Amino acid sequence: MLCLRQISIAGLLAAIAVLSGCRLDMHVQPRLNPLAKSDFFPDQRGARPLLEGTVARGQLHEDTYLYTGKIGPNPGDYMPFPVTKEVLERGRERFNIYCSPCHSPLGDGNGFIPSRGFSRKPPSYHTARLQKAPLGYFYDVITNGFGIMLDYSSQIPPRDRWNIVAYIRALQLSQNATKADVPAGQNVPSEPPTFLGDPGSGATLPVMAPEASSKSEDQK
Ligand code: HEC
């Protein structure tokens, strides 16, 4: 005969078995498979579009000028941050990587890609039109492309685009400078930097000859 104790243990085990069998955890909640149809929403799209005005973390681009180069619909003509030597050096580095293959290290449009017939020759930056073009215009060309030139928005982050813009302006000044533009007390080296050719591709890269660069270090 079952004693009371055995009955209560059996009852307890049965209760545990029954209760654990009908747990309502998160894996049995109403949900939609990705991109599945839903009758809940009027447009029947299970995947919901972002609500208007949604901003992803780290993408609150409050400084519109930094991200567009525009004031209203027009390109602005100032830098969104001060131009320092570091800005120009970074700009030169990025320009030589991303732009010089077509635009040439001088920006005259004689890069090696057009010289091999792979692209139309880009215009020189040293024409009156582009010399007068506002800084924000160059930013916009890098961001959105121009004519057959593709945009560089996925390769070059916004600050680097501005660094390149500052360097392009410096290139433009350098190609139209006179002795009067040189600050008093500074020397203009009479020898231009030598261009060391890369025999493999036939391309030329501007590299300061070791001698010349060590001299300029001494002058500092
Ligand atoms: C693959 C070759 C190529 C590369 C790389 C390239 N460009 Fe260009 N770029 C062109 C060509 C070609 C044009 C002329 C496009 C046209 O007229 O349809 C052009 C035009 C331009 C213009 C002139 C727009 C005008 O108003 O005439 C600017 C400014 C410019 N590029 C900036 C840049 C900058 C800055 C970079 C680097 C971030 C760059 N480009 C990289 C090929 C290139």
mmCIF file of C-alpha atoms and ligand atoms in Angstrom:
data_model
loop_
_atom_site.group_PDB
_atom_site.id
_atom_site.type_symbol
_atom_site.label_atom_id
_atom_site.label_comp_id
_atom_site.label_asym_id
_atom_site.label_seq_id
_atom_site.Cartn_x
_atom_site.Cartn_y
_atom_site.Cartn_z
ATOM 1 C CA MET A 1 0.000 0.000 0.000
ATOM 2 C CA LEU A 2 1.312 3.448 -0.866
ATOM 3 C CA CYS A 3 1.952 5.577 2.071
ATOM 4 C CA LEU A 4 1.158 9.249 2.111
ATOM 5 C CA ARG A 5 4.809 10.167 1.720
ATOM 6 C CA GLN A 6 5.202 8.144 -1.482
ATOM 7 C CA ILE A 7 2.042 9.680 -2.930
ATOM 8 C CA SER A 8 3.233 13.191 -2.234
ATOM 9 C CA ILE A 9 6.650 12.517 -3.866
ATOM 10 C CA ALA A 10 4.946 11.010 -6.920
ATOM 11 C CA GLY A 11 2.627 14.010 -7.048
ATOM 12 C CA LEU A 12 5.525 16.396 -6.820
ATOM 13 C CA LEU A 13 7.402 14.635 -9.647
ATOM 14 C CA ALA A 14 4.272 14.662 -11.784
ATOM 15 C CA ALA A 15 3.786 18.353 -11.091
ATOM 16 C CA ILE A 16 7.412 19.115 -12.081
ATOM 17 C CA ALA A 17 7.038 17.093 -15.293
ATOM 18 C CA VAL A 18 3.812 18.823 -16.241
ATOM 19 C CA LEU A 19 4.935 22.334 -15.355
ATOM 20 C CA SER A 20 8.297 22.065 -17.110
ATOM 21 C CA GLY A 21 6.522 20.790 -20.217
ATOM 22 C CA CYS A 22 4.456 23.909 -20.615
ATOM 23 C CA ARG A 23 6.981 26.663 -19.898
ATOM 24 C CA LEU A 24 6.251 29.758 -21.981
ATOM 25 C CA ASP A 25 9.730 31.065 -22.554
ATOM 26 C CA MET A 26 10.938 33.496 -25.197
ATOM 27 C CA HIS A 27 11.407 30.739 -27.748
ATOM 28 C CA VAL A 28 7.667 30.335 -28.047
ATOM 29 C CA GLN A 29 6.705 33.948 -28.449
ATOM 30 C CA PRO A 30 4.981 35.379 -31.505
ATOM 31 C CA ARG A 31 7.653 36.372 -33.993
ATOM 32 C CA LEU A 32 8.357 36.740 -37.698
ATOM 33 C CA ASN A 33 10.946 34.989 -39.809
ATOM 34 C CA PRO A 34 13.286 37.466 -41.485
ATOM 35 C CA LEU A 35 11.564 39.197 -44.412
ATOM 36 C CA ALA A 36 8.418 37.083 -43.919
ATOM 37 C CA LYS A 37 4.986 38.471 -44.712
ATOM 38 C CA SER A 38 3.057 39.893 -41.794
ATOM 39 C CA ASP A 39 -0.647 40.571 -41.588
ATOM 40 C CA PHE A 40 -0.106 42.781 -38.582
ATOM 41 C CA PHE A 41 1.190 45.766 -40.573
ATOM 42 C CA PRO A 42 -0.936 47.454 -43.245
ATOM 43 C CA ASP A 43 1.855 47.155 -45.856
ATOM 44 C CA GLN A 44 2.318 43.455 -44.903
ATOM 45 C CA ARG A 45 6.082 43.852 -44.689
ATOM 46 C CA GLY A 46 7.546 41.887 -41.789
ATOM 47 C CA ALA A 47 10.877 43.719 -42.102
ATOM 48 C CA ARG A 48 10.113 47.216 -40.927
ATOM 49 C CA PRO A 49 11.754 50.235 -42.558
ATOM 50 C CA LEU A 50 13.593 52.620 -40.213
ATOM 51 C CA LEU A 51 11.408 55.260 -38.662
ATOM 52 C CA GLU A 52 12.008 58.668 -40.128
ATOM 53 C CA GLY A 53 14.717 60.494 -38.227
ATOM 54 C CA THR A 54 16.347 57.311 -36.891
ATOM 55 C CA VAL A 55 20.056 57.824 -36.255
ATOM 56 C CA ALA A 56 22.432 54.905 -35.816
ATOM 57 C CA ARG A 57 24.918 55.087 -32.989
ATOM 58 C CA GLY A 58 27.978 57.128 -33.996
ATOM 59 C CA GLN A 59 26.236 58.507 -37.069
ATOM 60 C CA LEU A 60 24.725 61.689 -35.720
ATOM 61 C CA HIS A 61 26.261 64.017 -38.291
ATOM 62 C CA GLU A 62 25.376 67.261 -36.607
ATOM 63 C CA ASP A 63 28.186 69.176 -38.275
ATOM 64 C CA THR A 64 26.564 69.264 -41.719
ATOM 65 C CA TYR A 65 29.418 71.206 -43.279
ATOM 66 C CA LEU A 66 32.009 68.620 -42.226
ATOM 67 C CA TYR A 67 29.977 65.883 -43.906
ATOM 68 C CA THR A 68 28.742 67.679 -47.028
ATOM 69 C CA GLY A 69 31.041 70.644 -47.678
ATOM 70 C CA LYS A 70 27.896 72.610 -48.402
ATOM 71 C CA ILE A 71 26.076 75.538 -46.921
ATOM 72 C CA GLY A 72 22.534 74.998 -48.083
ATOM 73 C CA PRO A 73 22.820 73.916 -51.710
ATOM 74 C CA ASN A 74 26.172 75.677 -52.347
ATOM 75 C CA PRO A 75 29.726 74.523 -51.656
ATOM 76 C CA GLY A 76 31.398 76.494 -48.874
ATOM 77 C CA ASP A 77 34.911 77.878 -49.136
ATOM 78 C CA TYR A 78 36.428 77.218 -45.728
ATOM 79 C CA MET A 79 37.897 74.259 -43.857
ATOM 80 C CA PRO A 80 35.767 72.774 -41.056
ATOM 81 C CA PHE A 81 38.910 72.481 -38.901
ATOM 82 C CA PRO A 82 42.211 74.371 -38.793
ATOM 83 C CA VAL A 83 44.860 73.468 -41.349
ATOM 84 C CA THR A 84 48.030 72.327 -39.653
ATOM 85 C CA LYS A 85 51.204 70.754 -40.973
ATOM 86 C CA GLU A 86 49.794 67.355 -39.944
ATOM 87 C CA VAL A 87 46.621 68.002 -41.943
ATOM 88 C CA LEU A 88 48.648 68.811 -45.065
ATOM 89 C CA GLU A 89 50.979 65.864 -44.595
ATOM 90 C CA ARG A 90 48.094 63.464 -44.146
ATOM 91 C CA GLY A 91 46.384 65.091 -47.142
ATOM 92 C CA ARG A 92 49.482 64.628 -49.286
ATOM 93 C CA GLU A 93 49.758 60.975 -48.263
ATOM 94 C CA ARG A 94 46.060 60.275 -48.989
ATOM 95 C CA PHE A 95 46.165 62.276 -52.229
ATOM 96 C CA ASN A 96 49.171 60.334 -53.474
ATOM 97 C CA ILE A 97 47.410 57.062 -52.697
ATOM 98 C CA TYR A 98 43.927 57.796 -54.008
ATOM 99 C CA CYS A 99 44.111 60.623 -56.506
ATOM 100 C CA SER A 100 47.591 60.825 -58.031
ATOM 101 C CA PRO A 101 47.231 57.635 -60.122
ATOM 102 C CA CYS A 102 44.926 59.667 -62.374
ATOM 103 C CA HIS A 103 45.509 63.297 -61.403
ATOM 104 C CA SER A 104 49.333 62.939 -61.067
ATOM 105 C CA PRO A 105 51.298 63.952 -57.974
ATOM 106 C CA LEU A 106 51.219 67.553 -59.250
ATOM 107 C CA GLY A 107 47.485 67.546 -59.930
ATOM 108 C CA ASP A 108 47.951 68.389 -63.607
ATOM 109 C CA GLY A 109 45.912 65.392 -64.762
ATOM 110 C CA ASN A 110 48.862 63.480 -66.233
ATOM 111 C CA GLY A 111 48.673 60.478 -63.936
ATOM 112 C CA PHE A 112 49.807 57.091 -65.189
ATOM 113 C CA ILE A 113 46.295 55.619 -65.476
ATOM 114 C CA PRO A 114 45.182 58.098 -68.156
ATOM 115 C CA SER A 115 48.675 57.950 -69.688
ATOM 116 C CA ARG A 116 48.080 54.218 -70.293
ATOM 117 C CA GLY A 117 44.685 54.952 -71.794
ATOM 118 C CA PHE A 118 42.677 53.414 -68.911
ATOM 119 C CA SER A 119 40.747 56.580 -68.207
ATOM 120 C CA ARG A 120 39.983 59.906 -69.809
ATOM 121 C CA LYS A 121 42.572 62.505 -68.823
ATOM 122 C CA PRO A 122 41.183 64.425 -65.838
ATOM 123 C CA PRO A 123 41.286 68.218 -65.935
ATOM 124 C CA SER A 124 44.273 69.936 -64.367
ATOM 125 C CA TYR A 125 43.667 71.508 -60.933
ATOM 126 C CA HIS A 126 45.704 74.463 -62.163
ATOM 127 C CA THR A 127 43.113 75.914 -64.496
ATOM 128 C CA ALA A 128 41.509 79.227 -63.571
ATOM 129 C CA ARG A 129 38.151 77.505 -63.051
ATOM 130 C CA LEU A 130 39.392 74.941 -60.529
ATOM 131 C CA GLN A 131 41.702 77.419 -58.833
ATOM 132 C CA LYS A 132 38.663 79.513 -58.051
ATOM 133 C CA ALA A 133 36.510 76.510 -57.103
ATOM 134 C CA PRO A 134 35.572 76.643 -53.406
ATOM 135 C CA LEU A 135 37.058 74.057 -51.013
ATOM 136 C CA GLY A 136 33.650 72.497 -50.455
ATOM 137 C CA TYR A 137 33.454 71.788 -54.195
ATOM 138 C CA PHE A 138 36.487 69.469 -54.013
ATOM 139 C CA TYR A 139 35.006 67.824 -50.944
ATOM 140 C CA ASP A 140 31.809 67.224 -52.884
ATOM 141 C CA VAL A 141 33.653 65.721 -55.878
ATOM 142 C CA ILE A 142 35.435 63.246 -53.564
ATOM 143 C CA THR A 143 32.164 62.442 -51.782
ATOM 144 C CA ASN A 144 29.839 62.130 -54.768
ATOM 145 C CA GLY A 145 32.132 61.710 -57.769
ATOM 146 C CA PHE A 146 32.086 63.865 -60.891
ATOM 147 C CA GLY A 147 31.231 62.853 -64.455
ATOM 148 C CA ILE A 148 32.994 59.559 -65.141
ATOM 149 C CA MET A 149 35.030 59.815 -61.923
ATOM 150 C CA LEU A 150 33.608 57.529 -59.247
ATOM 151 C CA ASP A 151 33.116 58.749 -55.689
ATOM 152 C CA TYR A 152 35.517 57.926 -52.874
ATOM 153 C CA SER A 153 33.024 58.109 -50.013
ATOM 154 C CA SER A 154 33.478 54.467 -48.998
ATOM 155 C CA GLN A 155 37.279 54.516 -49.222
ATOM 156 C CA ILE A 156 38.067 57.900 -47.665
ATOM 157 C CA PRO A 157 36.465 59.017 -44.362
ATOM 158 C CA PRO A 158 35.228 62.647 -44.131
ATOM 159 C CA ARG A 159 38.200 64.136 -42.258
ATOM 160 C CA ASP A 160 40.631 62.593 -44.718
ATOM 161 C CA ARG A 161 38.614 64.043 -47.598
ATOM 162 C CA TRP A 162 39.135 67.493 -46.079
ATOM 163 C CA ASN A 163 42.841 66.733 -45.543
ATOM 164 C CA ILE A 164 43.067 65.969 -49.265
ATOM 165 C CA VAL A 165 41.135 69.145 -50.110
ATOM 166 C CA ALA A 166 43.595 71.232 -48.077
ATOM 167 C CA TYR A 167 46.488 69.543 -49.858
ATOM 168 C CA ILE A 168 44.942 70.176 -53.303
ATOM 169 C CA ARG A 169 44.717 73.872 -52.440
ATOM 170 C CA ALA A 170 48.367 73.784 -51.384
ATOM 171 C CA LEU A 171 49.234 72.106 -54.719
ATOM 172 C CA GLN A 172 47.353 74.833 -56.553
ATOM 173 C CA LEU A 173 49.222 77.539 -54.682
ATOM 174 C CA SER A 174 52.538 75.767 -55.249
ATOM 175 C CA GLN A 175 52.021 75.708 -59.001
ATOM 176 C CA ASN A 176 51.350 79.426 -59.150
ATOM 177 C CA ALA A 177 53.693 80.724 -56.490
ATOM 178 C CA THR A 178 56.167 83.539 -56.942
ATOM 179 C CA LYS A 179 59.214 84.413 -54.888
ATOM 180 C CA ALA A 180 57.062 87.003 -53.117
ATOM 181 C CA ASP A 181 54.923 84.173 -51.642
ATOM 182 C CA VAL A 182 57.891 82.721 -49.759
ATOM 183 C CA PRO A 183 57.912 83.916 -46.138
ATOM 184 C CA ALA A 184 60.848 86.154 -45.298
ATOM 185 C CA GLY A 185 63.878 84.292 -44.020
ATOM 186 C CA GLN A 186 63.030 80.995 -45.743
ATOM 187 C CA ASN A 187 65.012 79.459 -48.545
ATOM 188 C CA VAL A 188 63.564 77.999 -51.683
ATOM 189 C CA PRO A 189 65.707 75.048 -52.698
ATOM 190 C CA SER A 190 66.885 75.685 -56.232
ATOM 191 C CA GLU A 191 66.857 71.954 -57.043
ATOM 192 C CA PRO A 192 63.404 70.401 -57.411
ATOM 193 C CA PRO A 193 62.902 67.080 -55.585
ATOM 194 C CA THR A 194 64.096 64.171 -57.702
ATOM 195 C CA PHE A 195 61.550 61.665 -58.956
ATOM 196 C CA LEU A 196 62.749 58.115 -58.462
ATOM 197 C CA GLY A 197 61.221 55.897 -61.112
ATOM 198 C CA ASP A 198 59.781 52.477 -60.381
ATOM 199 C CA PRO A 199 61.314 50.397 -63.164
ATOM 200 C CA GLY A 200 58.576 47.761 -62.944
ATOM 201 C CA SER A 201 55.531 49.826 -63.781
ATOM 202 C CA GLY A 202 57.295 52.723 -65.405
ATOM 203 C CA ALA A 203 55.426 54.949 -62.985
ATOM 204 C CA THR A 204 57.178 57.736 -61.182
ATOM 205 C CA LEU A 205 56.712 58.558 -57.545
ATOM 206 C CA PRO A 206 57.913 61.748 -55.954
ATOM 207 C CA VAL A 207 60.599 60.745 -53.522
ATOM 208 C CA MET A 208 63.029 63.173 -52.000
ATOM 209 C CA ALA A 209 66.558 62.042 -52.713
ATOM 210 C CA PRO A 210 68.055 60.933 -49.353
ATOM 211 C CA GLU A 211 70.670 63.682 -49.614
ATOM 212 C CA ALA A 212 68.143 66.434 -50.223
ATOM 213 C CA SER A 213 65.810 65.297 -47.447
ATOM 214 C CA SER A 214 68.586 65.089 -44.869
ATOM 215 C CA LYS A 215 69.608 68.614 -45.852
ATOM 216 C CA SER A 216 66.112 69.936 -45.314
ATOM 217 C CA GLU A 217 66.063 68.208 -41.908
ATOM 218 C CA ASP A 218 69.202 70.143 -40.999
ATOM 219 C CA GLN A 219 67.626 73.424 -42.008
ATOM 220 C CA LYS A 220 64.773 73.040 -39.547
HETATM 221 C C1 HEC B 1 40.571 56.520 -61.878
HETATM 222 C C2 HEC B 1 41.022 57.860 -62.164
HETATM 223 C C3 HEC B 1 40.727 58.957 -61.130
HETATM 224 C C4 HEC B 1 41.014 58.964 -59.784
HETATM 225 C C5 HEC B 1 41.717 57.875 -58.993
HETATM 226 C C6 HEC B 1 40.557 60.228 -59.286
HETATM 227 N N1 HEC B 1 40.001 60.975 -60.282
HETATM 228 FE FE1 HEC B 1 39.283 62.852 -60.127
HETATM 229 N N2 HEC B 1 38.775 62.821 -62.090
HETATM 230 C C7 HEC B 1 39.016 61.776 -62.953
HETATM 231 C C8 HEC B 1 38.444 62.080 -64.265
HETATM 232 C C9 HEC B 1 38.502 61.197 -65.509
HETATM 233 C C10 HEC B 1 37.844 63.354 -64.138
HETATM 234 C C11 HEC B 1 37.036 64.097 -65.207
HETATM 235 C C12 HEC B 1 35.633 63.506 -65.141
HETATM 236 C C13 HEC B 1 34.714 64.017 -66.216
HETATM 237 O O1 HEC B 1 34.914 65.130 -66.700
HETATM 238 O O2 HEC B 1 33.761 63.280 -66.553
HETATM 239 C C14 HEC B 1 38.097 63.798 -62.762
HETATM 240 C C15 HEC B 1 37.712 65.038 -62.270
HETATM 241 C C16 HEC B 1 38.060 65.508 -61.016
HETATM 242 C C17 HEC B 1 37.851 66.858 -60.561
HETATM 243 C C18 HEC B 1 37.379 68.013 -61.416
HETATM 244 C C19 HEC B 1 35.936 68.301 -61.356
HETATM 245 C C20 HEC B 1 35.638 69.439 -62.319
HETATM 246 O O3 HEC B 1 34.861 70.321 -61.927
HETATM 247 O O4 HEC B 1 36.159 69.447 -63.452
HETATM 248 C C21 HEC B 1 38.297 66.922 -59.280
HETATM 249 C C22 HEC B 1 38.285 68.152 -58.373
HETATM 250 C C23 HEC B 1 38.768 65.611 -58.917
HETATM 251 N N3 HEC B 1 38.618 64.788 -59.995
HETATM 252 C C24 HEC B 1 39.289 65.279 -57.693
HETATM 253 C C25 HEC B 1 39.780 64.004 -57.373
HETATM 254 C C26 HEC B 1 40.289 63.653 -56.074
HETATM 255 C C27 HEC B 1 40.408 64.608 -54.906
HETATM 256 C C28 HEC B 1 40.656 62.336 -56.139
HETATM 257 C C29 HEC B 1 41.210 61.484 -55.028
HETATM 258 C C30 HEC B 1 40.391 61.364 -53.863
HETATM 259 C C31 HEC B 1 40.391 61.890 -57.494
HETATM 260 N N4 HEC B 1 39.841 62.919 -58.196
HETATM 261 C C32 HEC B 1 40.656 60.616 -57.955
HETATM 262 C C33 HEC B 1 39.667 60.607 -62.676
HETATM 263 C C34 HEC B 1 40.086 60.227 -61.423
#
